[in-house]
PDB file of C-alpha atoms in Angstrom:
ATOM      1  CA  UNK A   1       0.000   0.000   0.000  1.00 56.00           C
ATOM      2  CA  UNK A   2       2.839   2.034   0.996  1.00 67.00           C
ATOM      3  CA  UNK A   3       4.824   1.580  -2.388  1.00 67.00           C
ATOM      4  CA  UNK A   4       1.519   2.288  -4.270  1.00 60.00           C
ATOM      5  CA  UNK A   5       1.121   5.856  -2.443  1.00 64.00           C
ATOM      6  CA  UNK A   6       5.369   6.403  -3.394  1.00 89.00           C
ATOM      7  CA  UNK A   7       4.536   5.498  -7.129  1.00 92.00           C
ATOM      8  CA  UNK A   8       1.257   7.668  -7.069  1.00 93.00           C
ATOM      9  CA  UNK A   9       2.807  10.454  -5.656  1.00 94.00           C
ATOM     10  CA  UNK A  10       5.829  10.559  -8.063  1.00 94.00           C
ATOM     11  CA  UNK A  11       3.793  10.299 -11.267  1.00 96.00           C
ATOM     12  CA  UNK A  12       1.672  13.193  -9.887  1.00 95.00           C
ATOM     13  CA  UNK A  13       4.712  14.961  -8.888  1.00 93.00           C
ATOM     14  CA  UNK A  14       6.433  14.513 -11.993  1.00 95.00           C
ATOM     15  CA  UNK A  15       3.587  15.202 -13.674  1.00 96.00           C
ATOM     16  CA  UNK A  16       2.733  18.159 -12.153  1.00 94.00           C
ATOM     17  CA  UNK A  17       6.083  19.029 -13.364  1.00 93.00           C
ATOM     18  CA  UNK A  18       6.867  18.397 -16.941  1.00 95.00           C
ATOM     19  CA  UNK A  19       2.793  18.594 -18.036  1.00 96.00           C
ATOM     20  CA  UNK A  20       2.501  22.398 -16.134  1.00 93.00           C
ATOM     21  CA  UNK A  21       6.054  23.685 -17.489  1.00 89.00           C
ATOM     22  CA  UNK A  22       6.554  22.341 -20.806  1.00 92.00           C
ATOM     23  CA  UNK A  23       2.659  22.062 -21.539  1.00 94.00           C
ATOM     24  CA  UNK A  24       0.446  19.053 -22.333  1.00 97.00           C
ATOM     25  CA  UNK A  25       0.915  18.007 -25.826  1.00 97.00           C
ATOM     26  CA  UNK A  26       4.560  18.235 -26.021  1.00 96.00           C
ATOM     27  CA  UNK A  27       5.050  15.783 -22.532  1.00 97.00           C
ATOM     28  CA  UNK A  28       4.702  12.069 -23.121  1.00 97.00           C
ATOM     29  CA  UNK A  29       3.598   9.283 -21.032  1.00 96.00           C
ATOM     30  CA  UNK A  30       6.981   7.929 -21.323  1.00 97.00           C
ATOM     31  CA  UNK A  31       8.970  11.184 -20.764  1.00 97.00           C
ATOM     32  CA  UNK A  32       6.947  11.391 -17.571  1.00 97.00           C
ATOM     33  CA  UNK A  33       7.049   7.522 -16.451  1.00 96.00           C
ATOM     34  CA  UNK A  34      10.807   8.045 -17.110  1.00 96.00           C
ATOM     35  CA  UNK A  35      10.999  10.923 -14.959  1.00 96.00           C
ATOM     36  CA  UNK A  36       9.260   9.158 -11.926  1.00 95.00           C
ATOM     37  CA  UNK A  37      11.264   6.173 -12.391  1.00 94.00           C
ATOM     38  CA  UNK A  38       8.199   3.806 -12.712  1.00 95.00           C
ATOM     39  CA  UNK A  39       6.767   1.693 -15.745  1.00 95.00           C
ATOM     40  CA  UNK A  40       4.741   3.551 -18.291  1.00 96.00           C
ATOM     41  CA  UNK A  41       1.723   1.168 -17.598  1.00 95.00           C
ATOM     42  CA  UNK A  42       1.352   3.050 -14.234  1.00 95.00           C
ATOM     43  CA  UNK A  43       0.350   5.980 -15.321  1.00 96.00           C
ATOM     44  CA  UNK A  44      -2.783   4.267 -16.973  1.00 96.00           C
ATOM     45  CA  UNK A  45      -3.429   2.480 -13.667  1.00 94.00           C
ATOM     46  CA  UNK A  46      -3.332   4.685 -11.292  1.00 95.00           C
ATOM     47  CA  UNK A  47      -4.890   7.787 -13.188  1.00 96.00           C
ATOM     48  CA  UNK A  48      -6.706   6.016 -16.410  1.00 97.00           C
ATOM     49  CA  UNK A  49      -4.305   8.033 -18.624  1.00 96.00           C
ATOM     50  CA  UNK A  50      -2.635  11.515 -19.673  1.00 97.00           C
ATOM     51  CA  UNK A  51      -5.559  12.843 -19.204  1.00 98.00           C
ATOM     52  CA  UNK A  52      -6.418  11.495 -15.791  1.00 97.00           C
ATOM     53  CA  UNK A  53      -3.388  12.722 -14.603  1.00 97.00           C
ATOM     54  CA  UNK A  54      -3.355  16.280 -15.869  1.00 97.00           C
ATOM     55  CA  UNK A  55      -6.943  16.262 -14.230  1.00 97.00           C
ATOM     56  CA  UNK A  56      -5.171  15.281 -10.551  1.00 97.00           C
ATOM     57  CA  UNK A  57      -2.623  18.072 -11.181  1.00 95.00           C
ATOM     58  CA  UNK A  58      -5.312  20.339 -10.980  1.00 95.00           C
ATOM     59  CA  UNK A  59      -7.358  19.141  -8.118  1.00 93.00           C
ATOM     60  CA  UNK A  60      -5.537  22.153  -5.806  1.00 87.00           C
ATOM     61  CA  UNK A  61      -3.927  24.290  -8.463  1.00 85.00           C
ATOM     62  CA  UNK A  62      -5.746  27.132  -7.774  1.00 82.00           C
ATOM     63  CA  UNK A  63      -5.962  27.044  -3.847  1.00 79.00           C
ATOM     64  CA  UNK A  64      -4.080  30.716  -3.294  1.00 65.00           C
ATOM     65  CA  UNK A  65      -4.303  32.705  -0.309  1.00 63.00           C
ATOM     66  CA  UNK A  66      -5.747  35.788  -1.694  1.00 61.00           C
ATOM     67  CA  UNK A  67      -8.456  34.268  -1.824  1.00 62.00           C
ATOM     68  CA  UNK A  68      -9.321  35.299   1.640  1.00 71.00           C
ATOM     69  CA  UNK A  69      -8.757  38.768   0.665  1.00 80.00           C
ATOM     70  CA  UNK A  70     -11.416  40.620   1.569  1.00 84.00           C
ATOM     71  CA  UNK A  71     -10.522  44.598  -0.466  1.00 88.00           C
ATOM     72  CA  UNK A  72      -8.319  45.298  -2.899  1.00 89.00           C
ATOM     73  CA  UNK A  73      -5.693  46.330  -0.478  1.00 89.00           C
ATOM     74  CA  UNK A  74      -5.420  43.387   1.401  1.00 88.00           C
ATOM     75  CA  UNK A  75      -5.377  41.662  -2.236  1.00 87.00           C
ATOM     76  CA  UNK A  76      -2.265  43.875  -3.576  1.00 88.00           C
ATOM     77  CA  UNK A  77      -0.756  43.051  -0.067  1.00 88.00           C
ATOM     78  CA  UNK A  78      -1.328  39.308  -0.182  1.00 86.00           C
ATOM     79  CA  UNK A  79       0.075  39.396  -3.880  1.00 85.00           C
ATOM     80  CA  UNK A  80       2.546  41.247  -3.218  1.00 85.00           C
ATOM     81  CA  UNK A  81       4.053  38.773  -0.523  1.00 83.00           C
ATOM     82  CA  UNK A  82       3.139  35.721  -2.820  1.00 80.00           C
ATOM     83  CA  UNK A  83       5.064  37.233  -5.608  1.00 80.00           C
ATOM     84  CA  UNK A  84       8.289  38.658  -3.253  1.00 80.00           C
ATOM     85  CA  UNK A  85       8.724  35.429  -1.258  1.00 76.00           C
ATOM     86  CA  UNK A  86       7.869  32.813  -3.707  1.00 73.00           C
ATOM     87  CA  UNK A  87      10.952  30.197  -4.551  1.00 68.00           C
ATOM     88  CA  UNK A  88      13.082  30.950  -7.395  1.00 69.00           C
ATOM     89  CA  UNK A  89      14.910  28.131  -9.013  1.00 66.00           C
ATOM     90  CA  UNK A  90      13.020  25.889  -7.989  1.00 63.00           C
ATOM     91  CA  UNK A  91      11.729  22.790 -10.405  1.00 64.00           C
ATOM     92  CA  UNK A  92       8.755  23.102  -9.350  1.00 67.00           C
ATOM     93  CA  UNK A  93       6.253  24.947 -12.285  1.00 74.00           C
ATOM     94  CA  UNK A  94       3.643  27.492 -11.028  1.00 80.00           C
ATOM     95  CA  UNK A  95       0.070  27.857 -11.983  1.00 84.00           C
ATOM     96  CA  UNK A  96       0.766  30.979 -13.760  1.00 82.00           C
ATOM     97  CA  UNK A  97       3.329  28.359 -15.672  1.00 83.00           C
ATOM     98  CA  UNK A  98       0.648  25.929 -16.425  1.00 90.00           C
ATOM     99  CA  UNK A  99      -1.828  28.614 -17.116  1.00 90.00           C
ATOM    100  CA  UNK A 100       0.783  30.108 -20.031  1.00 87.00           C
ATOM    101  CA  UNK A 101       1.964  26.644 -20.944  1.00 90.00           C
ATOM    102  CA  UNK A 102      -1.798  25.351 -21.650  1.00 94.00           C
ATOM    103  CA  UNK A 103      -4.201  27.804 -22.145  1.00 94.00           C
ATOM    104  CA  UNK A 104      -3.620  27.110 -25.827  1.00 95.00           C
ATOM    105  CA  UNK A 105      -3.327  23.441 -26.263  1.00 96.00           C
ATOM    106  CA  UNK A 106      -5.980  21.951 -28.365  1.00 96.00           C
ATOM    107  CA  UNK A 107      -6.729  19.003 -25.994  1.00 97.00           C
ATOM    108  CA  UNK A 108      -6.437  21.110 -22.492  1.00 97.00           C
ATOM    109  CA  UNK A 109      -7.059  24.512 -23.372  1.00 97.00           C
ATOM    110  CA  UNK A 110     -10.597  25.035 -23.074  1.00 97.00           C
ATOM    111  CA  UNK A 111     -10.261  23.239 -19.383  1.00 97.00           C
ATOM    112  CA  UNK A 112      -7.415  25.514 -18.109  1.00 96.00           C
ATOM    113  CA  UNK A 113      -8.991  28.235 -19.518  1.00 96.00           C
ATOM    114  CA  UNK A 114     -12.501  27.248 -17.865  1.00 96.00           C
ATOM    115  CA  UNK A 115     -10.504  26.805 -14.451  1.00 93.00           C
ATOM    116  CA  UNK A 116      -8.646  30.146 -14.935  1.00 92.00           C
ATOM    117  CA  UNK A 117     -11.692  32.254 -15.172  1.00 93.00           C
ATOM    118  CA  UNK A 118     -13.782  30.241 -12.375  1.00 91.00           C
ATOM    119  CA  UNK A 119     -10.988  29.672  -9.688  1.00 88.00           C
ATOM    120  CA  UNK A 120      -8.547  32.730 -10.480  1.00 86.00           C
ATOM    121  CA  UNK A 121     -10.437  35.515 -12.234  1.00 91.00           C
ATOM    122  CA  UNK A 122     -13.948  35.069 -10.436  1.00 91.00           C
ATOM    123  CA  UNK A 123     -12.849  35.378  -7.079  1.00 89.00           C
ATOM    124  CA  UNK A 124     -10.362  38.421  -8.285  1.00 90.00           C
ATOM    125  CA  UNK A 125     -13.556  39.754  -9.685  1.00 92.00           C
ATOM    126  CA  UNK A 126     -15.642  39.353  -6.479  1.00 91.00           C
ATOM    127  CA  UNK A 127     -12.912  41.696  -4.621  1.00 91.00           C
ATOM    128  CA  UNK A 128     -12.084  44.247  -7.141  1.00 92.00           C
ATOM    129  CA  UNK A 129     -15.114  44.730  -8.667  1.00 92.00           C
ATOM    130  CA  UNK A 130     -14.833  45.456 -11.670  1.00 94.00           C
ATOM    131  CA  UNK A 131     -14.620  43.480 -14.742  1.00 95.00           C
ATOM    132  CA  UNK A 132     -12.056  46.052 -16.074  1.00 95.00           C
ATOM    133  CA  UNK A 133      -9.990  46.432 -13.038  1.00 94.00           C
ATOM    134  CA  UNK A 134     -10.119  42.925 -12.789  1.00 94.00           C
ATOM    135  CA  UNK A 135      -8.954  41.945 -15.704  1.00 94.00           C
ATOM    136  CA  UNK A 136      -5.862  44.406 -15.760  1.00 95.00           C
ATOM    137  CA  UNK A 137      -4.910  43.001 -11.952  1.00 93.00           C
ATOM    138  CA  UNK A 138      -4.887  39.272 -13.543  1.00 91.00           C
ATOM    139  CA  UNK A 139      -2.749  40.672 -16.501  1.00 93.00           C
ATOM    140  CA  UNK A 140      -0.447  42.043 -14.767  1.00 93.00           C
ATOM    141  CA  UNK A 141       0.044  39.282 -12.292  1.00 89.00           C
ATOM    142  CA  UNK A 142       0.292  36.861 -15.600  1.00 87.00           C
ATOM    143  CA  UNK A 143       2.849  39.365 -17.334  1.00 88.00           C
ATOM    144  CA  UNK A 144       5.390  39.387 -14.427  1.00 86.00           C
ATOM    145  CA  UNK A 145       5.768  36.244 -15.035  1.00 82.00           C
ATOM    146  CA  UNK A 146       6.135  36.342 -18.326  1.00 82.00           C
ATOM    147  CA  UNK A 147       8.518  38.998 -18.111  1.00 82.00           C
ATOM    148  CA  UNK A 148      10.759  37.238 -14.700  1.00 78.00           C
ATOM    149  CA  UNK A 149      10.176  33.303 -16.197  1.00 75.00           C
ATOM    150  CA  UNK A 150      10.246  33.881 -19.949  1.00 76.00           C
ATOM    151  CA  UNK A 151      12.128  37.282 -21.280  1.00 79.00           C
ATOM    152  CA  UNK A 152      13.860  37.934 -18.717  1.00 77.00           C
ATOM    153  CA  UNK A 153      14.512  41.511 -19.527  1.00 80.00           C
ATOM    154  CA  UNK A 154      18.075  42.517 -18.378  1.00 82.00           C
ATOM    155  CA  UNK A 155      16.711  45.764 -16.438  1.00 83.00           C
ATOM    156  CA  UNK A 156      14.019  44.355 -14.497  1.00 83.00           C
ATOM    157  CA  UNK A 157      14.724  44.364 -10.767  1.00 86.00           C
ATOM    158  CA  UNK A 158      15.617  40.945  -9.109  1.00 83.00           C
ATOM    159  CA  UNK A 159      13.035  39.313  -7.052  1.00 82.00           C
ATOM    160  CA  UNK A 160      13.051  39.950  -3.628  1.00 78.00           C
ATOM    161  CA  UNK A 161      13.994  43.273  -3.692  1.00 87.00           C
ATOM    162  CA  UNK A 162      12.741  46.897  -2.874  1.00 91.00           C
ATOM    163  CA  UNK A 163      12.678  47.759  -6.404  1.00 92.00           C
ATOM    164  CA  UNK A 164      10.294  44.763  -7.581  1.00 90.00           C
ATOM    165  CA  UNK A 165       8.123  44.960  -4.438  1.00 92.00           C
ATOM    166  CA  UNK A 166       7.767  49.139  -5.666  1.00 93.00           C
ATOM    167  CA  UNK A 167       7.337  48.101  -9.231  1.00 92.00           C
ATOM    168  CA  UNK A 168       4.710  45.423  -8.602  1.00 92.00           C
ATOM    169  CA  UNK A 169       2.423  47.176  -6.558  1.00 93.00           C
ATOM    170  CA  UNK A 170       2.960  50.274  -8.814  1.00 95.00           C
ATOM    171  CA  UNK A 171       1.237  48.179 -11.655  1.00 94.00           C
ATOM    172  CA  UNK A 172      -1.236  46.146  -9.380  1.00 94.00           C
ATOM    173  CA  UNK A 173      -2.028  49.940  -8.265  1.00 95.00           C
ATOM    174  CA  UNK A 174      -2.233  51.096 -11.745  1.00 95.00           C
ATOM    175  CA  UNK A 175      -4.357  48.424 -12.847  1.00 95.00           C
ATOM    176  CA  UNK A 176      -6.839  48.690  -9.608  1.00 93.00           C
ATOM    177  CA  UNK A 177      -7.316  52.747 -10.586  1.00 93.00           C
ATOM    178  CA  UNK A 178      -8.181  52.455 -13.983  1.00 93.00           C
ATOM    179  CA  UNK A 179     -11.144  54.428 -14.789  1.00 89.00           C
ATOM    180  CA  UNK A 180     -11.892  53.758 -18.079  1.00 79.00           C
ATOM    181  CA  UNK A 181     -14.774  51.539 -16.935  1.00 58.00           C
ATOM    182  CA  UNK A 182     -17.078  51.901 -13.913  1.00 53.00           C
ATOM    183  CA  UNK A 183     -19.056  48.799 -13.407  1.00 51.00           C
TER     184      UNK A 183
END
């Protein structure tokens, strides 16, 4: 039983891994079986498939602290601290990652876009406001990490520091003022 909850664990963990950084059609069962050092067959058993398994990825992918925000304040706070104390370096993908790497893919994309805009963008939504606002919060949170993960422009403050703390909640600011819409 023990072994069984080991191999389980490492497929989803592996997973989780490859199929939320690289992106779901690219990853194969075997690069992934590989990865968690476990027959290919496994992956069938113990999730019913590719699919199956991307699905278990995403059982908690969207539990995030802000969501017990309760005013856009406490939201640009609670982002803020996400953003300026979360891991760099780390192998371990992000949902921002998976969001990016899959929103497009044919065979996921409609799911992890479905996901993004009922577990990320509603509850952003039911603190800001409005729609507007709302969306230009999300894009900016999805766009520093673009920028930090992807470009990686040569001027852009390191992580961690005053400078990206100031320019993050300059934007999240920014994006919480605009007036061009008032519902």
């Amino acid at each position: 039983m023990i072994k069984a909850l080991n191999t389980r664990e490492k497929l989803l963990s592996h997973g989780r891994r490859l199929l939320w950084s690289q992106g779901y059609s690219p990853v194969s069962l075997r690069q992934i079986a590989k990865a968690a050092d476990v027959d290919v067959a496994l992956i069938s058993r113990y999730f019913g498939g590719k699919m199956g398994l991307f699905d278990a990825t995403l059982v908690d992918a969207f539990d995030d602290p802000s969501a017990l925000a309760t005013s856009p304040q406490q939201l640009m706070d609670m982002m803020t601290q996400l953003f300026v104390s979360a891991p760099r370096g780390c192998d371990e993908p992000s949902v921002v990652r998976m969001i990016l790497s899959n929103a497009h893919d044919d065979d996921v994309g409609d799911k992890v876009r479905r996901l993004t805009h009922e577990k990320f963008y509603a509850p952003l939504l039911a603190i800001i406001g409005c729609p507007a606002r709302t969306a230009l919060f999300m894009s900016v949170l999805l766009g520093i990490s673009v920028v930090e993960k992807t470009i990686k422009l040569p001027d852009y403050p390191a992580p961690s520091t005053a400078a990206y703390e100031a320019q993050l909640r300059h934007m999240m600011q920014a994006a919480l003022s605009y007036s061009g819409e008032t519902q």
